[in-house]
XYZ file of C-alpha atoms in Angstrom:
468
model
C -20.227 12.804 5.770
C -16.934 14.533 7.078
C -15.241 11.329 8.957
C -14.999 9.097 6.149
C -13.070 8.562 2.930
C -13.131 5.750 0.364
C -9.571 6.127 -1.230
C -7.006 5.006 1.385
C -3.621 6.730 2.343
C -0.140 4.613 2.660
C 2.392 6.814 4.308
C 5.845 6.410 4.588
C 7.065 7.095 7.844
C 10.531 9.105 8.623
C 11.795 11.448 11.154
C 9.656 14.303 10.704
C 6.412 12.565 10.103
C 6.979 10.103 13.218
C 6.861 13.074 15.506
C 4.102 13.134 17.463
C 3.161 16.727 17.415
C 2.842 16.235 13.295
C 1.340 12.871 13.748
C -1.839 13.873 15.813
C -2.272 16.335 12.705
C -2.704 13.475 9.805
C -3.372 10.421 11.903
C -7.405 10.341 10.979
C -6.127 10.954 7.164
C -3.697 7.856 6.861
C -4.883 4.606 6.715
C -1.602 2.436 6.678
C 1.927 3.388 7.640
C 4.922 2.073 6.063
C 7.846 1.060 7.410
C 10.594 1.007 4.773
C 13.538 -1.103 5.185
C 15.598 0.645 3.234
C 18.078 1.953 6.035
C 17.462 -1.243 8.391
C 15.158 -2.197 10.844
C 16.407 0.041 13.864
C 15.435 1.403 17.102
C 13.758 4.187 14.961
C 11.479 2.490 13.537
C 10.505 0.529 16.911
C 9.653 4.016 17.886
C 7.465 5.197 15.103
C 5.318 1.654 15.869
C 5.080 2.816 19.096
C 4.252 6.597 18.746
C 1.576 5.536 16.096
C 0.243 2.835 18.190
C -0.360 5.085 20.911
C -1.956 7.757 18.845
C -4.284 5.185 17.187
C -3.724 1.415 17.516
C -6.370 0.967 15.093
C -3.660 1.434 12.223
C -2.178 -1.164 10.190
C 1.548 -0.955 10.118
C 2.849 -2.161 6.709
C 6.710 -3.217 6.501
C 8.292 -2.614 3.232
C 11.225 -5.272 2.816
C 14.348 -4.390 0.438
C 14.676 -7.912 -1.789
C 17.369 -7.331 -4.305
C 17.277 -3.805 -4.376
C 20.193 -1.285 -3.825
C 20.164 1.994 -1.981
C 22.104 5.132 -1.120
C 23.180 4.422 1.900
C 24.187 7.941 2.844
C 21.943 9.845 5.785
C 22.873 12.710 4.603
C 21.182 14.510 1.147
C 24.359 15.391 -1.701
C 24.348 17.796 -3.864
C 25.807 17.501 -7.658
C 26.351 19.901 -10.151
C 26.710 18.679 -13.961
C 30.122 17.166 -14.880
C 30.995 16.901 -11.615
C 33.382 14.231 -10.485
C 32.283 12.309 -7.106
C 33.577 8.831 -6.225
C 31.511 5.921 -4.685
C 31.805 3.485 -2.223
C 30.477 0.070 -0.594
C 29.384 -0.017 2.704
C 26.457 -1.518 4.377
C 26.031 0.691 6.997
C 24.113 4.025 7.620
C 27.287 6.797 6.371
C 27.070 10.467 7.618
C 28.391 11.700 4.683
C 27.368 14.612 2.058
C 31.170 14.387 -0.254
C 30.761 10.697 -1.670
C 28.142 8.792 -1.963
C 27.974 5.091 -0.005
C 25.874 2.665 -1.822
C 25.097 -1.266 -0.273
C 26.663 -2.513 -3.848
C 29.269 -5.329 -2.990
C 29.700 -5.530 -6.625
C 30.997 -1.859 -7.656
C 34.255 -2.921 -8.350
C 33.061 -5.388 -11.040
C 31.747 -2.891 -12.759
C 33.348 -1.032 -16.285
C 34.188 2.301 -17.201
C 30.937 3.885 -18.803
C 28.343 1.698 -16.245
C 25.575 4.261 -15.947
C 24.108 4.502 -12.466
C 20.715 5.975 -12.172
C 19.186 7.174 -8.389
C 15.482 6.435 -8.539
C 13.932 9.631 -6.744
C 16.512 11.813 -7.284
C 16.644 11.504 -10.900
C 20.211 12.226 -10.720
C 21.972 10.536 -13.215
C 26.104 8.925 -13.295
C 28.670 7.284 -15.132
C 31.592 5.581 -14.054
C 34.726 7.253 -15.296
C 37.469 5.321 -13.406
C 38.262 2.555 -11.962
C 41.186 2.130 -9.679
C 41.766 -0.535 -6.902
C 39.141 0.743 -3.751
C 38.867 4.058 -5.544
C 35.602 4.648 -7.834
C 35.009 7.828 -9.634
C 31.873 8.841 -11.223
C 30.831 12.009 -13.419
C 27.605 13.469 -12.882
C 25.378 13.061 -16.402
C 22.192 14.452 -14.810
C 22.479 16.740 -11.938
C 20.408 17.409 -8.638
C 20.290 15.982 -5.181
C 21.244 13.071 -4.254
C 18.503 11.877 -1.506
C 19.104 9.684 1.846
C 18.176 5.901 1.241
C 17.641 6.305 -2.408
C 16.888 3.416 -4.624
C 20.207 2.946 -7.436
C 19.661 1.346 -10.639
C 22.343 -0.190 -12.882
C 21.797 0.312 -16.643
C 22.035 -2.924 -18.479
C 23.599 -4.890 -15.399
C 22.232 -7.690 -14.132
C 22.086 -8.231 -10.590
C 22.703 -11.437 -8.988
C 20.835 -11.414 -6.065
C 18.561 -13.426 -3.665
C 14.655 -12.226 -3.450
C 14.615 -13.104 0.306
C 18.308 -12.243 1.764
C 19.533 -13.031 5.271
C 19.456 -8.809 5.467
C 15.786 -8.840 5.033
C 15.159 -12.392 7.286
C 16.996 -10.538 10.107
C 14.876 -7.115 9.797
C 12.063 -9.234 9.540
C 12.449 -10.531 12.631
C 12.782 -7.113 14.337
C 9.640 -6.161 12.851
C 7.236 -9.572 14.089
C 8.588 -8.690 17.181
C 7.433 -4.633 16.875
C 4.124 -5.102 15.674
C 4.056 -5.085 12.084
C 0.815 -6.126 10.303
C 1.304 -6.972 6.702
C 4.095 -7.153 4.475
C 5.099 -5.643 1.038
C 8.188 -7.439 -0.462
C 9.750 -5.379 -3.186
C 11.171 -6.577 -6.386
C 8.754 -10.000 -6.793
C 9.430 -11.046 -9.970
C 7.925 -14.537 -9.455
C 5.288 -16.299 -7.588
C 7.817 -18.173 -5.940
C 9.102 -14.955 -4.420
C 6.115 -14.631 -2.167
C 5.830 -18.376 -1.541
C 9.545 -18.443 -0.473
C 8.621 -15.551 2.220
C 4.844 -16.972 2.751
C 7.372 -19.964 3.855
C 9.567 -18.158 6.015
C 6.772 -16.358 7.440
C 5.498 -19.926 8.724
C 8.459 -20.738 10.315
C 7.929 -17.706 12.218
C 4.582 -17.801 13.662
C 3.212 -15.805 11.141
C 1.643 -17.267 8.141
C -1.544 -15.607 8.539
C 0.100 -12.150 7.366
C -1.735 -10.401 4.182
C 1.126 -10.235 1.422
C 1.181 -7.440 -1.143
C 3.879 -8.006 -3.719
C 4.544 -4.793 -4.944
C 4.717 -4.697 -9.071
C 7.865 -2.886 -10.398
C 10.170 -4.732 -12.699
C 9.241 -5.955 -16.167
C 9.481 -9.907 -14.997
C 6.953 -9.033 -12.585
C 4.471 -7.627 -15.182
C 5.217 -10.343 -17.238
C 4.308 -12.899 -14.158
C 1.382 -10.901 -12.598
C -1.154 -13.422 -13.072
C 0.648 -16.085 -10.938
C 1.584 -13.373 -8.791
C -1.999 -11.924 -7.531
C -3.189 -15.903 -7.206
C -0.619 -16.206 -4.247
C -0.515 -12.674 -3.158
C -3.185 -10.205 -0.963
C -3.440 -7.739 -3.204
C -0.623 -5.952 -5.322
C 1.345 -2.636 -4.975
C 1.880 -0.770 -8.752
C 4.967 1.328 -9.144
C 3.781 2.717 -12.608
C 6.411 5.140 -13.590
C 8.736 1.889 -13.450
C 6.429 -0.526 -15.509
C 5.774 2.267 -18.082
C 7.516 0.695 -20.979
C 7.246 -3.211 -20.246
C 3.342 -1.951 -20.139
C 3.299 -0.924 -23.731
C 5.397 -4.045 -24.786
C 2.658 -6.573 -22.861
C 0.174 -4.036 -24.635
C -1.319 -3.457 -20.522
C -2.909 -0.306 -19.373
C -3.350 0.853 -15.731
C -7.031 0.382 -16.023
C -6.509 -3.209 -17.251
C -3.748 -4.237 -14.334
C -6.095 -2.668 -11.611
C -9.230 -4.416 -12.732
C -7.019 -8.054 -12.271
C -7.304 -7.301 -8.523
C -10.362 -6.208 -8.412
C -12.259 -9.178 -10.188
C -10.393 -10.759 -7.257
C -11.934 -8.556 -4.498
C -8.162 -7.992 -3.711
C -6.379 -4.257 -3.451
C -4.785 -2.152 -6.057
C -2.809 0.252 -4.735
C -0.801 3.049 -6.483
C 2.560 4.407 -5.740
C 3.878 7.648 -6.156
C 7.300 8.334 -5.890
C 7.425 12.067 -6.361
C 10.082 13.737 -7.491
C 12.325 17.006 -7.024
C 11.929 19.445 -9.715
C 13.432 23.375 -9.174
C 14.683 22.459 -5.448
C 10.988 21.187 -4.576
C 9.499 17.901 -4.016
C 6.672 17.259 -5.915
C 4.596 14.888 -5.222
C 1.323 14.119 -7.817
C -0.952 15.907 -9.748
C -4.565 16.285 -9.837
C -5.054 14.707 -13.268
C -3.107 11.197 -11.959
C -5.564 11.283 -8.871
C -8.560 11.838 -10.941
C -7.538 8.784 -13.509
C -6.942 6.565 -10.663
C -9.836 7.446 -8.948
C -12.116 6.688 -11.430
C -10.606 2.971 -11.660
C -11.385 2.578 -8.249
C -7.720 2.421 -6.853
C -7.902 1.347 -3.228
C -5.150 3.133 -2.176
C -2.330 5.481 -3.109
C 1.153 4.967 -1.351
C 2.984 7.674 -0.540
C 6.837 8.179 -0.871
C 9.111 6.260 1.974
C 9.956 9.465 3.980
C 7.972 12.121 2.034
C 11.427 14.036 1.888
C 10.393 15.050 4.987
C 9.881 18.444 3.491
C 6.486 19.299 5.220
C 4.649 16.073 5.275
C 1.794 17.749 6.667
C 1.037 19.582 4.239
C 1.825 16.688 1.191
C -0.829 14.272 3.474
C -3.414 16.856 3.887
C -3.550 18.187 0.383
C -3.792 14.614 -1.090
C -6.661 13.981 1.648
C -8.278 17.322 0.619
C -8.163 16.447 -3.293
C -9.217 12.814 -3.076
C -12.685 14.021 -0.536
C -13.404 16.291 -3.694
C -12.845 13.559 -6.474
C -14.506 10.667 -4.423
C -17.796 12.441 -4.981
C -17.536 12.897 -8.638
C -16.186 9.435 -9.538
C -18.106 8.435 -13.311
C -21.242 6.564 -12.799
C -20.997 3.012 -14.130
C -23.719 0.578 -15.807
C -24.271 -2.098 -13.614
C -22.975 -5.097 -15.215
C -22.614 -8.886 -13.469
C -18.633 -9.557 -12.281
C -17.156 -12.488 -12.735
C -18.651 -14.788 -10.155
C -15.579 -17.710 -8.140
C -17.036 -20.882 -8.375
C -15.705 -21.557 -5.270
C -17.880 -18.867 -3.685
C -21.174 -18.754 -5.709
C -23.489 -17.869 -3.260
C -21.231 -15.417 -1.493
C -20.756 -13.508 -5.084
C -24.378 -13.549 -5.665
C -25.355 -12.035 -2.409
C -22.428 -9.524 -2.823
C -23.880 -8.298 -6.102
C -27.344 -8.064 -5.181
C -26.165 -6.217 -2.452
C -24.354 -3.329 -4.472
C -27.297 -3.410 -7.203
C -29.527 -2.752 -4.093
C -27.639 0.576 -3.542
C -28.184 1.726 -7.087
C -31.766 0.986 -7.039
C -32.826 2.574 -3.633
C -31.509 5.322 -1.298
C -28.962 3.517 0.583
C -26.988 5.789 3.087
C -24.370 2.252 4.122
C -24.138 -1.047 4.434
C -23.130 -2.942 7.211
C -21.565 -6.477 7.045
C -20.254 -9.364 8.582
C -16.630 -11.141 7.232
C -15.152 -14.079 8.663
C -12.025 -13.744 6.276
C -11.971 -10.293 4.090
C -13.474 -11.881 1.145
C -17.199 -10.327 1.230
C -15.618 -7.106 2.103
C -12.939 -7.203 -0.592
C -15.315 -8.384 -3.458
C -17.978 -5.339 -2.554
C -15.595 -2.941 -2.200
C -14.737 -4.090 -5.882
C -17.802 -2.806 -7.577
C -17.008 0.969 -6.208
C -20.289 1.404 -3.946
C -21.078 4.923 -3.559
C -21.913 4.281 0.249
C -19.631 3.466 3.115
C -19.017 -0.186 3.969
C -18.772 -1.179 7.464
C -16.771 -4.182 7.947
C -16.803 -6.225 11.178
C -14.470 -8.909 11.847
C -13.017 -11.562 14.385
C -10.016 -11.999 12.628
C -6.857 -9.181 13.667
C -5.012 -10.266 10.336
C -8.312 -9.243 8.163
C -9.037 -6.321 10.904
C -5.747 -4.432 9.461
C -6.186 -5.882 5.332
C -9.693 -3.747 5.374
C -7.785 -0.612 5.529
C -6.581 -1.088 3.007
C -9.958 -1.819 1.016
C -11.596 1.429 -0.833
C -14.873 2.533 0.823
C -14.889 0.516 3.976
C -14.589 0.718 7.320
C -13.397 -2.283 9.179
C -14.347 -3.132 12.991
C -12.497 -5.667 15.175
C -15.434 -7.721 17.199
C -15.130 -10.415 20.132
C -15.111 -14.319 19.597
C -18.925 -14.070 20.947
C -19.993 -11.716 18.146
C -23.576 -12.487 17.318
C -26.241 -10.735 14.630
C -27.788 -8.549 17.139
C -24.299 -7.300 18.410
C -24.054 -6.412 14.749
C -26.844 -4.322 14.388
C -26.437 -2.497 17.569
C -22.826 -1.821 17.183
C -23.034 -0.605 13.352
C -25.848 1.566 14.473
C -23.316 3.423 16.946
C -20.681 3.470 14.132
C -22.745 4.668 11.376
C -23.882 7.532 13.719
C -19.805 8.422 13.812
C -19.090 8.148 10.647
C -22.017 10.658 9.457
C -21.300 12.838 13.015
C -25.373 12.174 13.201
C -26.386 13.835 10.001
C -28.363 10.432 9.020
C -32.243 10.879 9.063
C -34.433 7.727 11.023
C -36.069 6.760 7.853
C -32.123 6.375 5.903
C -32.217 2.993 4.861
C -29.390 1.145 5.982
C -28.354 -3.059 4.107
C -27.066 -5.496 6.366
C -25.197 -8.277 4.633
C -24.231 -11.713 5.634
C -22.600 -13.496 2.463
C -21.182 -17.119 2.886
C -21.669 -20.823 1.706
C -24.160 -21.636 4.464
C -27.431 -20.881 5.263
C -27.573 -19.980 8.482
C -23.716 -18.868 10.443
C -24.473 -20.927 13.840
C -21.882 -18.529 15.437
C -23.033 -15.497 14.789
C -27.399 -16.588 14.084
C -26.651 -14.613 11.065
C -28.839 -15.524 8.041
C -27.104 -15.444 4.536
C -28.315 -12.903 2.533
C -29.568 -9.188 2.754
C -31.942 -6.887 4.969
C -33.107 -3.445 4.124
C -34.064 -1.465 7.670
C -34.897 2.095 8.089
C -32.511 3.524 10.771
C -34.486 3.888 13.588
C -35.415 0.053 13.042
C -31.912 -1.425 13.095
């Protein structure tokens, strides 16, 4: 089975990796591109929609917004050496400058001698050594490069900020009107983050966008329960929840298994970092860990470095194909079953038992809203799930769900559309090495009986290929 993958890819998209010579290379590998609003929503970014888009419109474009974070606002990377002095500056624009660093910070000047500043990627490291009317100079603690758009911490310094700015408002704006597809606010430390932008959203035409708060801050960790309830799915930044973790006594296992009793995404982040003048990115034992908890995804840094982005995509591609087929068999236990959705949940598991009990090559379904696909995709099937939906909003969310497939269908969908169109795709996705006597499920999971729209009958059928 060469043209599928379970694990999905977020990408960050910058200069290098929006070019379409480099895109055609990795656009069947990626899943979802991200949009970072870290410098702005520009005319850049308006054409890496459109470049993508016209490679592959089938791919969901994620915007990343800023919330209260603070950035390097220099375009340009900066090299430090240790001890060295460098001052620092507000501004709020985009700053071609490699001498002295530019950070969006309207509040440097109320900071004291001895602030520590720490750059996120970089892992550069400095302290405030004087302070002097519009002049700000800093000595280097922990040296490196200093990388464009970098995200700047402030040790032991609270910042006074609003989740949803009139920054982020205005760049979300730009992007409705681009084409963006789902959202990932940074910095939620509350559920009322993501109803505050659910609400703005509204007001905009938009409410039906799929949400994923992304998980980074101790407050947030603290809050994730109320979080995930009003959110799509959630986004963990691990490396920056490491020690809040231990205090909640949490694991990575435990915080990715909260979405997944949901039938809702966990996706991982990797920032990467720069170690002897080169960018690494993540290991094989991280993948392999993750992999086995049935991550749905694994989000890529904002602009790769734009080292060779090629090659970063490819080889995480390569290495997740090889560990997808060795994830640890698992007892099959009952999940936790929504009240709400009873039937649904009991179709949904018979469904995935049914793959463990007889040679099933896929499984083919219908979803009106995500949820059958999300909570199937949940109990890490070993077979490819082909998703069809009405719905654009869900059409994008199921690429972002582990092991399936999703497929946009017309308004006059029916059952037998169903099973002549998954057919065709199952053929693609196995490039016609499938037998006609592979057995092939068909699930329709809701509350009703009998879908009038579609003449669908809840439940399960087992065919043989060559009867579908």
């Amino acid at each position: 089975m060469n043209n599928f993958h379970f694990s999905k890819i977020i990408a960050g998209v910058g200069p290098t990796l929006a070019k379409e010579t480099v895109l055609s290379k990795v656009i069947n590998m990626v899943d979802v591109f991200r949009i970072s609003l870290s410098g702005g929503f520009d005319d850049n970014n308006k054409k890496y929609i459109d470049t993508i888009m016209k490679l592959d419109n089938s791919k969901t474009i994620m915007m990343e917004t800023r919330g209260s974070d603070i950035r390097v606002k220099n375009v340009l990377d900066i090299k430090v050496k240790a001890r060295q002095n460098i001052e620092i500056d507000y501004s709020e624009y985009a700053q071609e400058h490699d001498k002295k660093i530019f950070m969006d910070a309207s509040f440097l000047h109320e900071l004291k001698i001895g602030q520590v500043i720490k750059f996120q990627q970089s892992g550069v490291v400095i302290k405030i050594k004087s302070s002097k009317e519009n002049l700000i100079m800093c000595e280097v603690v922990e040296w490196g490069k200093i990388i464009q758009f970098d995200r700047i911490f402030f040790n032991n310094y609270t910042l006074d900020l609003p989740f949803l700015g009139e920054r982020d408002k205005h760049d979300i704006l730009w992007g409705l009107e681009y084409g963006i597809h789902v959202m990932a606010p940074s910095l939620v430390k509350t559920r009322d983050d993501i109803l505050e932008l659910k609400q703005f959203l509204s007001t905009k035409n938009a409410s039906n966008m799929k949400i994923l708060a992304k998980i980074e801050t101790e407050e947030a960790l603290d809050n994730i329960d109320e979080i995930l309830d009003v959110s799509d799915g959630l986004i963990f930044v691990f490396e920056k929840i490491e020690k809040a973790m231990k205090t909640l006594k949490l694991n990575e296992e435990m915080l990715i298994q909260k979405c997944k009793i949901l039938g809702k995404p966990a996706i991982v982040t990797f920032v990467g970092k720069f170690e002897k003048n080169k960018y690494q990115l993540i290991n094989e034992t991280q993948l392999k860990k993750f992999s086995n908890m049935a991550a749905d995804a694994y989000m890529l840094d904002t602009l790769l470095q734009e080292d060779d982005p090629l090659t970063m995509i490819t080889q995480l591609s390569d290495t997740l194909d090889n560990l997808e087929l060795k994830i640890t068999a698992q007892e099959l236990t009952r999940f936790y079953v929504n009240n709400e959705f009873m039937v649904r949940d009991y179709i949904i598991y018979n469904a995935h038992r049914a793959t463990q009990e007889v040679d099933v090559r896929a499984i083919v379904l219908y979803t009106e809203n995500w949820y059958s696909a999300g909570r199937l995709s949940s109990l890490k099937p070993r077979v490819p799930i082909i998703a069809f939906t009405k719905s654009d909003e869900n059409y994008r969310y199921l690429n972002m769900l582990r092991g399936v497939r999703g497929y946009k269908i017309s308004q006059s969908f029916s059952y037998e559309n169903l099973k002549r169109i998954g057919k065709e795709m199952i053929r693609i996705i196995f490039k016609g090495n499938i037998s006609l006597d592979d057995k092939i499920i068909i699930v329709q999971a809701t509350e009703a009986i009998t879908d009038e729209k579609t003449g669908m009958i809840n439940g399960l059928e087992l065919y043989k290929f060559k009867n579908i």
